[in-house]
């Protein structure tokens, strides 16, 4: 009888917490930028995995962590606590890591930022990566010797660009294997886009002789010369996930790419002397989908036990066709052992 009463009480408390969250941000949350709220949460919510909102304006529930180490991957910059994602993204990264190793990409991949434990805006570095469906992969292969925690924090990025020339890939660094790895990432049906530097996109347009139908997924964007960014589609049934407009037909080796090689994308904005300077307003919790307040306030998920070769885990709730390349020139980016506080995929994907 006592256990039944305790169960009823716990259920009532959980319901009250949820109702409070659904009512909207608290007074304290209202005055705090969303990036500080989400950046200060160490663990995901105890809920079904769901992306909420858009890639650059949302959050996520029920995230799982990419293990810090795998046979064909290592997670980088562990201090950021950004190796969380939707299970479908974690599954894809593990599959991609194996495929990259088979292509001769070292012993696998180095994975950069995915998302924070509950997604949302980050304290630094990204405008997207908010719903667990984006991930960065370094343009540096995983070395045969595992990287130490310190090396993961301090190891520098390697740019694929020749810094002495405008938007030009460095032929001493870029190899056919780099191209194969990027195109492998674009080959998965669940991948929506792969973002790279415009110079890298141009290099692929000029040299890729494999299936060029996939080139349209590879999109040019600022930066992304030291890593490439994989974005997957909203999972089936994720009604709260806002889809991105599909890529346009074709390989993208056209005027839309040539624009990046003009002055317009790089020109500094001209200040209006008659306009008063306005301090940029930070993104607040109220700017995000309403469900993000509930995600932020939900009980945390904590791992009680795990079998890392696969198996169930118990969680407890705690408070709060080849064609010739097109001519762009004509038209002119000793790991720590997982602790009991890091939920991992259940069961381990693709084991």
Coordinates of C-alpha atoms in Angstrom, one line a residue:
X1 CA 0.0 0.0 0.0
X2 CA 2.9 2.3 0.9
X3 CA 4.6 1.7 -2.4
X4 CA 1.3 2.4 -4.3
X5 CA 0.9 5.7 -2.4
X6 CA 4.5 6.6 -3.1
X7 CA 4.0 5.9 -6.8
X8 CA 0.9 8.1 -6.8
X9 CA 2.8 10.9 -5.1
X10 CA 5.7 10.7 -7.6
X11 CA 3.4 10.7 -10.5
X12 CA 1.6 13.8 -9.1
X13 CA 5.0 15.6 -8.7
X14 CA 6.0 14.7 -12.2
X15 CA 2.7 15.9 -13.6
X16 CA 3.0 19.2 -11.6
X17 CA 6.6 19.7 -13.0
X18 CA 5.3 19.1 -16.5
X19 CA 2.4 21.5 -16.1
X20 CA 4.7 24.1 -14.8
X21 CA 7.1 23.7 -17.7
X22 CA 4.2 23.8 -20.2
X23 CA 3.0 27.0 -18.7
X24 CA 6.1 28.8 -20.0
X25 CA 9.4 30.0 -18.9
X26 CA 9.8 30.9 -15.2
X27 CA 10.7 34.4 -14.1
X28 CA 14.4 33.4 -13.7
X29 CA 14.4 31.8 -17.2
X30 CA 12.8 34.8 -18.7
X31 CA 15.7 37.0 -17.9
X32 CA 18.4 34.5 -18.9
X33 CA 19.6 34.0 -22.5
X34 CA 18.6 30.6 -23.8
X35 CA 22.2 29.7 -24.6
X36 CA 23.0 29.9 -20.9
X37 CA 20.0 27.9 -19.9
X38 CA 20.7 25.0 -22.3
X39 CA 24.5 25.3 -22.0
X40 CA 24.2 24.8 -18.2
X41 CA 22.4 21.5 -18.4
X42 CA 24.6 18.4 -18.0
X43 CA 22.2 15.6 -18.8
X44 CA 19.4 14.9 -21.2
X45 CA 15.7 14.7 -20.3
X46 CA 14.1 11.4 -19.4
X47 CA 11.7 11.2 -22.4
X48 CA 11.3 9.7 -25.8
X49 CA 13.8 11.0 -28.3
X50 CA 12.2 14.0 -30.2
X51 CA 13.7 16.9 -32.1
X52 CA 11.7 20.1 -31.4
X53 CA 11.7 23.0 -33.8
X54 CA 14.2 23.8 -36.5
X55 CA 17.9 23.0 -36.8
X56 CA 18.8 26.6 -35.8
X57 CA 15.8 27.3 -33.5
X58 CA 14.8 24.4 -31.2
X59 CA 15.8 21.8 -28.6
X60 CA 15.6 18.0 -28.2
X61 CA 14.3 15.5 -25.6
X62 CA 15.6 12.0 -24.9
X63 CA 19.1 12.5 -26.4
X64 CA 21.8 9.9 -26.2
X65 CA 25.5 10.3 -26.2
X66 CA 28.0 9.2 -28.8
X67 CA 30.4 7.1 -26.7
X68 CA 33.7 8.9 -26.3
X69 CA 35.5 6.0 -28.1
X70 CA 34.6 3.4 -30.6
X71 CA 36.5 1.0 -32.9
X72 CA 36.3 3.6 -35.7
X73 CA 35.7 6.9 -34.0
X74 CA 36.8 9.2 -31.2
X75 CA 34.8 12.2 -29.9
X76 CA 36.7 15.5 -29.7
X77 CA 36.6 18.5 -27.3
X78 CA 34.9 16.5 -24.6
X79 CA 34.9 19.4 -22.2
X80 CA 32.2 21.0 -24.3
X81 CA 29.7 18.3 -23.5
X82 CA 28.3 18.4 -27.1
X83 CA 28.3 14.7 -28.1
X84 CA 24.6 14.3 -27.6
X85 CA 22.1 13.7 -30.4
X86 CA 19.0 12.0 -31.6
X87 CA 19.6 8.2 -31.7
X88 CA 19.3 8.3 -35.5
X89 CA 22.2 10.7 -35.7
X90 CA 24.4 8.6 -33.4
X91 CA 23.5 5.4 -35.4
X92 CA 24.5 7.2 -38.6
X93 CA 27.8 8.4 -37.2
X94 CA 28.8 5.0 -36.1
X95 CA 27.9 3.5 -39.5
X96 CA 29.7 6.4 -41.3
X97 CA 32.8 5.8 -39.2
X98 CA 33.1 2.2 -40.3
X99 CA 32.5 3.1 -44.0
X100 CA 35.1 5.9 -43.8
X101 CA 37.7 3.5 -42.4
X102 CA 37.0 1.1 -45.3
X103 CA 37.7 4.0 -47.6
X104 CA 41.2 4.4 -46.1
X105 CA 40.3 7.3 -43.8
X106 CA 42.9 6.4 -41.1
X107 CA 41.3 4.2 -38.5
X108 CA 38.0 6.1 -38.6
X109 CA 36.6 9.6 -37.9
X110 CA 37.1 12.3 -35.4
X111 CA 33.7 13.7 -34.3
X112 CA 33.3 17.3 -33.2
X113 CA 30.1 18.9 -32.0
X114 CA 26.8 17.2 -32.3
X115 CA 24.4 18.9 -29.7
X116 CA 24.1 19.8 -26.1
X117 CA 22.3 17.3 -23.7
X118 CA 19.0 19.0 -24.4
X119 CA 20.0 20.8 -27.6
X120 CA 19.1 24.5 -27.8
X121 CA 21.4 27.4 -28.5
X122 CA 25.1 27.0 -27.6
X123 CA 27.3 29.3 -25.7
X124 CA 29.7 29.5 -28.6
X125 CA 30.4 28.2 -32.1
X126 CA 27.1 27.4 -33.8
X127 CA 23.7 28.7 -34.8
X128 CA 22.4 25.3 -35.7
X129 CA 23.1 22.0 -33.9
X130 CA 20.1 22.6 -31.7
X131 CA 17.9 19.6 -32.3
X132 CA 20.3 16.7 -32.3
X133 CA 20.3 16.2 -36.1
X134 CA 23.6 18.0 -37.0
X135 CA 27.2 16.7 -36.5
X136 CA 30.6 17.9 -37.4
X137 CA 33.3 15.6 -38.6
X138 CA 36.9 16.7 -38.7
X139 CA 38.9 16.7 -42.0
X140 CA 41.5 14.9 -39.9
X141 CA 41.3 11.1 -39.9
X142 CA 41.3 9.2 -36.6
X143 CA 45.0 8.2 -35.9
X144 CA 45.8 4.6 -35.1
X145 CA 47.0 5.5 -31.6
X146 CA 44.1 6.7 -29.5
X147 CA 44.2 10.4 -28.6
X148 CA 44.6 11.3 -24.9
X149 CA 42.0 13.6 -23.3
X150 CA 44.5 16.5 -23.4
X151 CA 45.2 15.9 -27.1
X152 CA 41.4 15.9 -27.8
X153 CA 41.2 19.4 -26.2
X154 CA 44.3 20.9 -27.8
X155 CA 44.8 19.2 -31.1
X156 CA 44.6 21.9 -33.8
X157 CA 42.2 21.8 -36.7
X158 CA 43.7 21.4 -40.2
X159 CA 42.3 23.6 -42.9
X160 CA 42.0 22.2 -46.4
X161 CA 42.5 25.7 -47.9
X162 CA 45.6 27.3 -49.4
X163 CA 45.6 30.5 -47.2
X164 CA 47.7 32.3 -49.8
X165 CA 45.1 32.1 -52.5
X166 CA 41.4 33.2 -52.4
X167 CA 39.1 30.2 -51.9
X168 CA 41.5 27.6 -53.2
X169 CA 41.9 24.0 -51.9
X170 CA 45.5 23.2 -50.9
X171 CA 46.6 20.3 -53.2
X172 CA 49.2 19.2 -50.6
X173 CA 46.4 18.5 -48.1
X174 CA 43.3 17.6 -50.1
X175 CA 43.4 14.1 -51.5
X176 CA 41.0 11.8 -53.5
X177 CA 40.2 10.1 -50.1
X178 CA 38.9 13.4 -48.7
X179 CA 36.6 13.6 -51.7
X180 CA 35.4 10.0 -51.2
X181 CA 34.7 10.5 -47.5
X182 CA 32.6 13.6 -48.1
X183 CA 30.6 11.9 -50.9
X184 CA 30.2 8.9 -48.7
X185 CA 28.5 11.1 -46.1
X186 CA 26.2 12.5 -48.8
X187 CA 25.3 9.0 -50.0
X188 CA 23.1 8.0 -47.0
X189 CA 19.4 8.5 -47.7
X190 CA 18.8 10.0 -44.2
X191 CA 21.4 12.7 -44.9
X192 CA 19.7 15.9 -45.9
X193 CA 22.8 18.1 -46.5
X194 CA 26.6 18.1 -46.1
X195 CA 28.1 21.5 -45.6
X196 CA 31.6 22.3 -46.8
X197 CA 33.6 25.4 -47.7
X198 CA 32.8 26.8 -51.1
X199 CA 36.4 26.0 -52.3
X200 CA 35.8 22.4 -51.4
X201 CA 32.5 22.2 -53.2
X202 CA 34.2 23.7 -56.3
X203 CA 37.0 21.1 -56.0
X204 CA 34.4 18.4 -55.9
X205 CA 32.5 19.9 -58.9
X206 CA 35.8 20.0 -60.9
X207 CA 37.1 16.6 -60.1
X208 CA 34.4 14.2 -58.9
X209 CA 33.8 11.4 -61.5
X210 CA 31.5 9.2 -59.4
X211 CA 27.8 9.5 -59.0
X212 CA 27.2 13.2 -59.5
X213 CA 23.6 13.0 -58.5
X214 CA 24.8 13.2 -54.8
X215 CA 26.7 16.5 -55.4
X216 CA 23.6 18.5 -54.9
X217 CA 23.5 17.5 -51.2
X218 CA 27.0 19.0 -50.7
X219 CA 26.3 22.7 -50.0
X220 CA 28.8 25.6 -49.9
X221 CA 28.8 27.7 -46.7
X222 CA 31.1 30.0 -44.8
X223 CA 33.9 28.3 -42.8
X224 CA 33.8 24.5 -42.9
X225 CA 37.3 24.2 -44.3
X226 CA 38.6 22.3 -41.2
X227 CA 35.5 20.0 -40.8
X228 CA 32.4 19.1 -42.7
X229 CA 28.9 19.2 -41.3
X230 CA 26.4 16.4 -41.7
X231 CA 22.7 17.1 -41.3
X232 CA 20.0 14.4 -41.4
X233 CA 16.3 14.7 -42.2
X234 CA 13.6 15.0 -39.4
X235 CA 12.9 11.4 -38.3
X236 CA 9.7 9.8 -39.4
X237 CA 6.9 10.6 -37.0
X238 CA 8.7 13.6 -35.4
X239 CA 5.8 16.0 -35.7
X240 CA 7.5 18.8 -33.7
X241 CA 10.5 18.8 -36.1
X242 CA 10.5 21.5 -38.7
X243 CA 11.9 20.3 -42.0
X244 CA 14.3 22.3 -44.1
X245 CA 13.4 23.1 -47.7
X246 CA 14.8 20.3 -50.0
X247 CA 17.9 21.0 -52.0
X248 CA 17.3 22.2 -55.6
X249 CA 17.6 19.7 -58.4
X250 CA 21.0 19.3 -60.0
X251 CA 24.6 19.0 -58.8
X252 CA 24.9 22.5 -57.4
X253 CA 27.8 23.3 -59.7
X254 CA 26.2 26.3 -61.1
X255 CA 25.6 30.1 -60.6
X256 CA 24.7 29.4 -56.9
X257 CA 28.2 28.2 -56.4
X258 CA 29.8 30.9 -58.6
X259 CA 28.3 33.5 -56.3
X260 CA 30.7 32.5 -53.5
X261 CA 33.6 33.5 -55.7
X262 CA 32.4 37.0 -56.2
X263 CA 33.0 39.9 -53.7
X264 CA 29.4 40.0 -52.5
X265 CA 29.5 37.2 -49.9
X266 CA 32.7 38.6 -48.3
X267 CA 32.0 42.4 -48.4
X268 CA 31.7 44.1 -45.1
X269 CA 28.3 45.7 -44.5
X270 CA 28.2 49.4 -45.0
X271 CA 27.2 51.2 -41.8
X272 CA 24.3 53.6 -41.9
X273 CA 25.6 56.9 -40.4
X274 CA 22.0 57.9 -39.6
X275 CA 21.1 54.7 -37.7
X276 CA 21.6 54.4 -33.9
X277 CA 23.7 51.5 -32.8
X278 CA 21.5 48.7 -31.5
X279 CA 22.9 46.1 -29.1
X280 CA 22.0 42.6 -30.4
X281 CA 19.2 41.0 -28.4
X282 CA 20.1 37.5 -27.2
X283 CA 17.8 34.6 -28.0
X284 CA 15.6 33.9 -25.1
X285 CA 13.7 30.7 -24.1
X286 CA 10.5 32.4 -25.1
X287 CA 11.8 32.7 -28.7
X288 CA 12.1 28.9 -29.0
X289 CA 9.2 26.5 -29.5
X290 CA 7.0 26.4 -26.4
X291 CA 7.8 22.7 -25.8
X292 CA 11.4 23.7 -25.1
X293 CA 10.5 25.1 -21.7
X294 CA 9.2 21.6 -20.8
X295 CA 12.3 20.0 -22.2
X296 CA 14.5 22.3 -20.2
X297 CA 12.6 21.7 -16.9
X298 CA 12.0 17.9 -17.4
X299 CA 13.7 15.4 -15.0
X300 CA 17.1 14.2 -16.1
X301 CA 17.9 10.7 -17.4
X302 CA 20.7 8.9 -15.5
X303 CA 22.3 5.6 -16.4
X304 CA 22.2 3.0 -13.6
X305 CA 24.0 0.2 -15.4
X306 CA 25.1 -0.5 -19.0
X307 CA 26.5 -3.3 -21.0
X308 CA 28.6 -1.5 -23.6
X309 CA 28.6 -4.3 -26.0
X310 CA 24.8 -3.9 -26.2
X311 CA 22.0 -4.6 -23.9
X312 CA 19.4 -2.9 -21.8
X313 CA 20.0 -0.1 -19.4
X314 CA 17.9 1.0 -16.4
X315 CA 17.3 4.7 -15.9
X316 CA 16.0 6.6 -12.8
X317 CA 14.5 10.0 -12.8
X318 CA 16.4 12.8 -11.1
X319 CA 15.2 16.3 -10.5
X320 CA 15.7 18.9 -12.6
X321 CA 26.5 7.5 -63.1
X322 CA 29.7 9.4 -64.0
X323 CA 29.6 12.6 -66.1
X324 CA 32.4 15.1 -66.9
X325 CA 33.0 17.7 -64.2
X326 CA 31.3 21.0 -64.9
X327 CA 33.5 24.1 -65.5
X328 CA 32.9 26.5 -62.6
X329 CA 35.7 28.8 -63.7
X330 CA 33.5 30.0 -66.6
X331 CA 30.9 31.4 -64.2
X332 CA 32.4 32.2 -61.3
X333 CA 34.8 24.8 -46.1
X334 CA 43.7 7.9 -22.6
X335 CA 39.8 9.1 -23.2
X336 CA 37.7 9.2 -20.0
X337 CA 35.7 6.0 -19.3
X338 CA 31.9 6.6 -19.6
X339 CA 30.4 7.2 -16.2
X340 CA 27.1 6.2 -14.8
X341 CA 25.7 9.6 -15.6
X342 CA 26.1 9.3 -19.4
X343 CA 23.1 7.6 -21.1
X344 CA 24.2 5.7 -24.2
X345 CA 22.0 4.3 -27.0
X346 CA 19.9 1.4 -25.9
X347 CA 20.4 -1.0 -27.5
X348 CA 23.8 0.0 -28.9
X349 CA 23.1 0.8 -32.6
X350 CA 24.4 -1.4 -35.3
X351 CA 26.3 -3.8 -33.0

